[in-house]
Amino acid sequence: MDQDDRVDALAGLSLFGDLGRPQLIEVAHTFEEESFPAGQRILRQGFAGTGFYVILEGQVAVRIDGDDRAMLGKGDFFGEMSLLLGEAPVADVVATGPLRVLHLGGPDLRAFLERHPTVMYRMLQAVARRLRNANRWGS
């Protein structure tokens, strides 16, 4: 995917929806694109997380102790909780089919969010929605 295609893909994701083209270009340079085959575990429950991931194509299953708890798809992200809390992931994240993501190394997440507070706010909104939904499911 060339830079223009990556910028266009980013512009279509709600997480980056408030950014202008110059900021999207910076994001495109900051994140690395990665691909995973079906069945590949990207994050492992109980082991150190390696980064922040934004899904461009495909889906992942979020599994806790082998039980599927959620499915994430295009525009969703994962890995942020373990990085922000400095703890190992509490779930496995496994590609359910071919998966293409943008990846940001763990040490870079804080600086990225400080440079892009609108992305941080959108991330906070998404995490709040997840928490609300988890509370509904638990009732």
PDB file of C-alpha atoms in Angstrom:
ATOM      1  CA  MET A   1       0.000   0.000   0.000  1.00  0.00           C
ATOM      2  CA  ASP A   2       1.533   3.326  -1.001  1.00  0.00           C
ATOM      3  CA  GLN A   3       1.375   6.459   1.143  1.00  0.00           C
ATOM      4  CA  ASP A   4      -1.691   7.951  -0.579  1.00  0.00           C
ATOM      5  CA  ASP A   5      -3.615   4.691  -0.170  1.00  0.00           C
ATOM      6  CA  ARG A   6      -2.602   4.457   3.479  1.00  0.00           C
ATOM      7  CA  VAL A   7      -3.643   8.083   4.120  1.00  0.00           C
ATOM      8  CA  ASP A   8      -7.006   7.427   2.444  1.00  0.00           C
ATOM      9  CA  ALA A   9      -7.479   4.283   4.539  1.00  0.00           C
ATOM     10  CA  LEU A  10      -6.691   6.214   7.726  1.00  0.00           C
ATOM     11  CA  ALA A  11      -9.120   8.993   6.803  1.00  0.00           C
ATOM     12  CA  GLY A  12     -11.894   6.397   6.612  1.00  0.00           C
ATOM     13  CA  LEU A  13     -11.344   5.174  10.182  1.00  0.00           C
ATOM     14  CA  SER A  14     -13.245   6.904  12.981  1.00  0.00           C
ATOM     15  CA  LEU A  15     -10.186   6.883  15.267  1.00  0.00           C
ATOM     16  CA  PHE A  16      -8.420   9.273  12.878  1.00  0.00           C
ATOM     17  CA  GLY A  17     -11.540  11.027  11.551  1.00  0.00           C
ATOM     18  CA  ASP A  18     -10.729  14.427  13.072  1.00  0.00           C
ATOM     19  CA  LEU A  19      -7.241  14.669  11.562  1.00  0.00           C
ATOM     20  CA  GLY A  20      -6.396  16.785   8.535  1.00  0.00           C
ATOM     21  CA  ARG A  21      -4.354  15.464   5.632  1.00  0.00           C
ATOM     22  CA  PRO A  22      -0.962  16.677   6.998  1.00  0.00           C
ATOM     23  CA  GLN A  23      -1.649  14.880  10.291  1.00  0.00           C
ATOM     24  CA  LEU A  24      -2.818  11.749   8.453  1.00  0.00           C
ATOM     25  CA  ILE A  25       0.436  11.748   6.483  1.00  0.00           C
ATOM     26  CA  GLU A  26       2.362  11.900   9.766  1.00  0.00           C
ATOM     27  CA  VAL A  27       0.299   9.006  11.146  1.00  0.00           C
ATOM     28  CA  ALA A  28       0.958   7.017   7.969  1.00  0.00           C
ATOM     29  CA  HIS A  29       4.696   7.470   8.553  1.00  0.00           C
ATOM     30  CA  THR A  30       4.486   6.717  12.286  1.00  0.00           C
ATOM     31  CA  PHE A  31       2.655   3.382  12.096  1.00  0.00           C
ATOM     32  CA  GLU A  32       4.006   0.224  10.443  1.00  0.00           C
ATOM     33  CA  GLU A  33       1.705  -1.919   8.341  1.00  0.00           C
ATOM     34  CA  GLU A  34       1.670  -5.627   9.253  1.00  0.00           C
ATOM     35  CA  SER A  35      -0.210  -8.683   8.020  1.00  0.00           C
ATOM     36  CA  PHE A  36      -1.127 -11.858   9.889  1.00  0.00           C
ATOM     37  CA  PRO A  37      -2.566 -15.156   8.633  1.00  0.00           C
ATOM     38  CA  ALA A  38      -5.740 -16.736  10.001  1.00  0.00           C
ATOM     39  CA  GLY A  39      -5.135 -18.272  13.410  1.00  0.00           C
ATOM     40  CA  GLN A  40      -2.128 -16.097  14.252  1.00  0.00           C
ATOM     41  CA  ARG A  41      -2.082 -14.874  17.849  1.00  0.00           C
ATOM     42  CA  ILE A  42      -1.124 -11.194  17.906  1.00  0.00           C
ATOM     43  CA  LEU A  43      -1.379 -10.635  21.670  1.00  0.00           C
ATOM     44  CA  ARG A  44      -1.012 -13.375  24.253  1.00  0.00           C
ATOM     45  CA  GLN A  45      -2.836 -13.385  27.571  1.00  0.00           C
ATOM     46  CA  GLY A  46      -0.405 -12.948  30.456  1.00  0.00           C
ATOM     47  CA  PHE A  47       2.608 -12.048  28.312  1.00  0.00           C
ATOM     48  CA  ALA A  48       3.994  -8.561  27.691  1.00  0.00           C
ATOM     49  CA  GLY A  49       2.132  -6.614  25.012  1.00  0.00           C
ATOM     50  CA  THR A  50       4.139  -5.415  22.044  1.00  0.00           C
ATOM     51  CA  GLY A  51       2.180  -2.495  20.744  1.00  0.00           C
ATOM     52  CA  PHE A  52      -0.968  -0.742  19.673  1.00  0.00           C
ATOM     53  CA  TYR A  53      -2.832  -2.122  16.659  1.00  0.00           C
ATOM     54  CA  VAL A  54      -5.496  -0.604  14.397  1.00  0.00           C
ATOM     55  CA  ILE A  55      -7.338  -3.012  12.101  1.00  0.00           C
ATOM     56  CA  LEU A  56      -7.344  -2.066   8.416  1.00  0.00           C
ATOM     57  CA  GLU A  57      -8.810  -5.317   7.056  1.00  0.00           C
ATOM     58  CA  GLY A  58     -10.033  -8.515   8.657  1.00  0.00           C
ATOM     59  CA  GLN A  59     -11.183  -9.457  12.129  1.00  0.00           C
ATOM     60  CA  VAL A  60      -9.753 -10.674  15.400  1.00  0.00           C
ATOM     61  CA  ALA A  61     -11.267 -12.658  18.237  1.00  0.00           C
ATOM     62  CA  VAL A  62     -10.600 -11.479  21.775  1.00  0.00           C
ATOM     63  CA  ARG A  63     -10.309 -14.593  23.953  1.00  0.00           C
ATOM     64  CA  ILE A  64     -10.006 -14.884  27.702  1.00  0.00           C
ATOM     65  CA  ASP A  65      -9.037 -18.324  28.968  1.00  0.00           C
ATOM     66  CA  GLY A  66     -10.016 -19.743  25.567  1.00  0.00           C
ATOM     67  CA  ASP A  67     -13.521 -18.216  25.477  1.00  0.00           C
ATOM     68  CA  ASP A  68     -14.376 -15.707  22.747  1.00  0.00           C
ATOM     69  CA  ARG A  69     -15.404 -12.459  24.425  1.00  0.00           C
ATOM     70  CA  ALA A  70     -15.498 -10.050  21.489  1.00  0.00           C
ATOM     71  CA  MET A  71     -14.863  -9.694  17.788  1.00  0.00           C
ATOM     72  CA  LEU A  72     -13.073  -6.623  16.455  1.00  0.00           C
ATOM     73  CA  GLY A  73     -12.987  -5.503  12.833  1.00  0.00           C
ATOM     74  CA  LYS A  74     -12.007  -2.679  10.515  1.00  0.00           C
ATOM     75  CA  GLY A  75     -11.344   0.535  12.418  1.00  0.00           C
ATOM     76  CA  ASP A  76     -11.202  -1.154  15.814  1.00  0.00           C
ATOM     77  CA  PHE A  77      -8.000  -1.190  17.829  1.00  0.00           C
ATOM     78  CA  PHE A  78      -6.378  -3.303  20.518  1.00  0.00           C
ATOM     79  CA  GLY A  79      -3.267  -3.459  22.673  1.00  0.00           C
ATOM     80  CA  GLU A  80      -3.773  -0.053  24.243  1.00  0.00           C
ATOM     81  CA  MET A  81      -4.850  -1.267  27.679  1.00  0.00           C
ATOM     82  CA  SER A  82      -1.711  -3.242  28.475  1.00  0.00           C
ATOM     83  CA  LEU A  83       0.480  -0.415  27.186  1.00  0.00           C
ATOM     84  CA  LEU A  84      -1.320   2.320  29.094  1.00  0.00           C
ATOM     85  CA  LEU A  85      -1.446   0.291  32.317  1.00  0.00           C
ATOM     86  CA  GLY A  86       2.002  -1.256  31.987  1.00  0.00           C
ATOM     87  CA  GLU A  87       0.537  -4.733  32.466  1.00  0.00           C
ATOM     88  CA  ALA A  88       0.389  -7.912  30.407  1.00  0.00           C
ATOM     89  CA  PRO A  89      -2.709  -8.343  28.197  1.00  0.00           C
ATOM     90  CA  VAL A  90      -5.660 -10.007  29.931  1.00  0.00           C
ATOM     91  CA  ALA A  91      -6.753 -11.664  26.679  1.00  0.00           C
ATOM     92  CA  ASP A  92      -5.449 -13.405  23.599  1.00  0.00           C
ATOM     93  CA  VAL A  93      -6.118 -11.562  20.350  1.00  0.00           C
ATOM     94  CA  VAL A  94      -6.248 -13.966  17.395  1.00  0.00           C
ATOM     95  CA  ALA A  95      -6.749 -13.288  13.674  1.00  0.00           C
ATOM     96  CA  THR A  96      -9.906 -15.080  12.477  1.00  0.00           C
ATOM     97  CA  GLY A  97      -8.871 -14.727   8.836  1.00  0.00           C
ATOM     98  CA  PRO A  98      -6.250 -12.793   6.908  1.00  0.00           C
ATOM     99  CA  LEU A  99      -5.575  -9.622   8.877  1.00  0.00           C
ATOM    100  CA  ARG A 100      -3.957  -6.300   7.983  1.00  0.00           C
ATOM    101  CA  VAL A 101      -3.187  -3.810  10.740  1.00  0.00           C
ATOM    102  CA  LEU A 102      -1.279  -0.667  11.504  1.00  0.00           C
ATOM    103  CA  HIS A 103       1.117  -1.200  14.395  1.00  0.00           C
ATOM    104  CA  LEU A 104       2.729   1.316  16.724  1.00  0.00           C
ATOM    105  CA  GLY A 105       5.421   0.064  19.108  1.00  0.00           C
ATOM    106  CA  GLY A 106       4.551   0.288  22.775  1.00  0.00           C
ATOM    107  CA  PRO A 107       7.099   2.933  23.777  1.00  0.00           C
ATOM    108  CA  ASP A 108       5.780   5.269  21.056  1.00  0.00           C
ATOM    109  CA  LEU A 109       2.093   5.261  22.031  1.00  0.00           C
ATOM    110  CA  ARG A 110       2.226   7.908  24.758  1.00  0.00           C
ATOM    111  CA  ALA A 111       4.148  10.423  22.629  1.00  0.00           C
ATOM    112  CA  PHE A 112       1.810   9.762  19.696  1.00  0.00           C
ATOM    113  CA  LEU A 113      -1.285  10.405  21.824  1.00  0.00           C
ATOM    114  CA  GLU A 114       0.233  13.567  23.299  1.00  0.00           C
ATOM    115  CA  ARG A 115       0.844  14.883  19.761  1.00  0.00           C
ATOM    116  CA  HIS A 116      -2.687  13.927  18.673  1.00  0.00           C
ATOM    117  CA  PRO A 117      -5.145  14.678  21.496  1.00  0.00           C
ATOM    118  CA  THR A 118      -8.152  14.221  19.197  1.00  0.00           C
ATOM    119  CA  VAL A 119      -7.060  10.631  18.570  1.00  0.00           C
ATOM    120  CA  MET A 120      -6.631  10.186  22.334  1.00  0.00           C
ATOM    121  CA  TYR A 121     -10.168  11.499  22.870  1.00  0.00           C
ATOM    122  CA  ARG A 122     -11.609   9.163  20.223  1.00  0.00           C
ATOM    123  CA  MET A 123      -9.729   6.277  21.813  1.00  0.00           C
ATOM    124  CA  LEU A 124     -11.148   7.209  25.214  1.00  0.00           C
ATOM    125  CA  GLN A 125     -14.671   7.285  23.756  1.00  0.00           C
ATOM    126  CA  ALA A 126     -14.212   3.825  22.233  1.00  0.00           C
ATOM    127  CA  VAL A 127     -12.844   2.396  25.491  1.00  0.00           C
ATOM    128  CA  ALA A 128     -15.781   3.941  27.384  1.00  0.00           C
ATOM    129  CA  ARG A 129     -18.220   2.294  24.933  1.00  0.00           C
ATOM    130  CA  ARG A 130     -16.493  -1.058  25.440  1.00  0.00           C
ATOM    131  CA  LEU A 131     -16.760  -0.670  29.209  1.00  0.00           C
ATOM    132  CA  ARG A 132     -20.434   0.280  28.974  1.00  0.00           C
ATOM    133  CA  ASN A 133     -21.158  -2.730  26.751  1.00  0.00           C
ATOM    134  CA  ALA A 134     -19.213  -5.059  29.047  1.00  0.00           C
ATOM    135  CA  ASN A 135     -21.275  -3.810  31.984  1.00  0.00           C
ATOM    136  CA  ARG A 136     -24.494  -4.433  30.043  1.00  0.00           C
ATOM    137  CA  TRP A 137     -23.398  -7.961  29.135  1.00  0.00           C
ATOM    138  CA  GLY A 138     -22.478  -8.683  32.710  1.00  0.00           C
ATOM    139  CA  SER A 139     -25.946  -7.697  33.977  1.00  0.00           C
TER     140      SER A 139
END
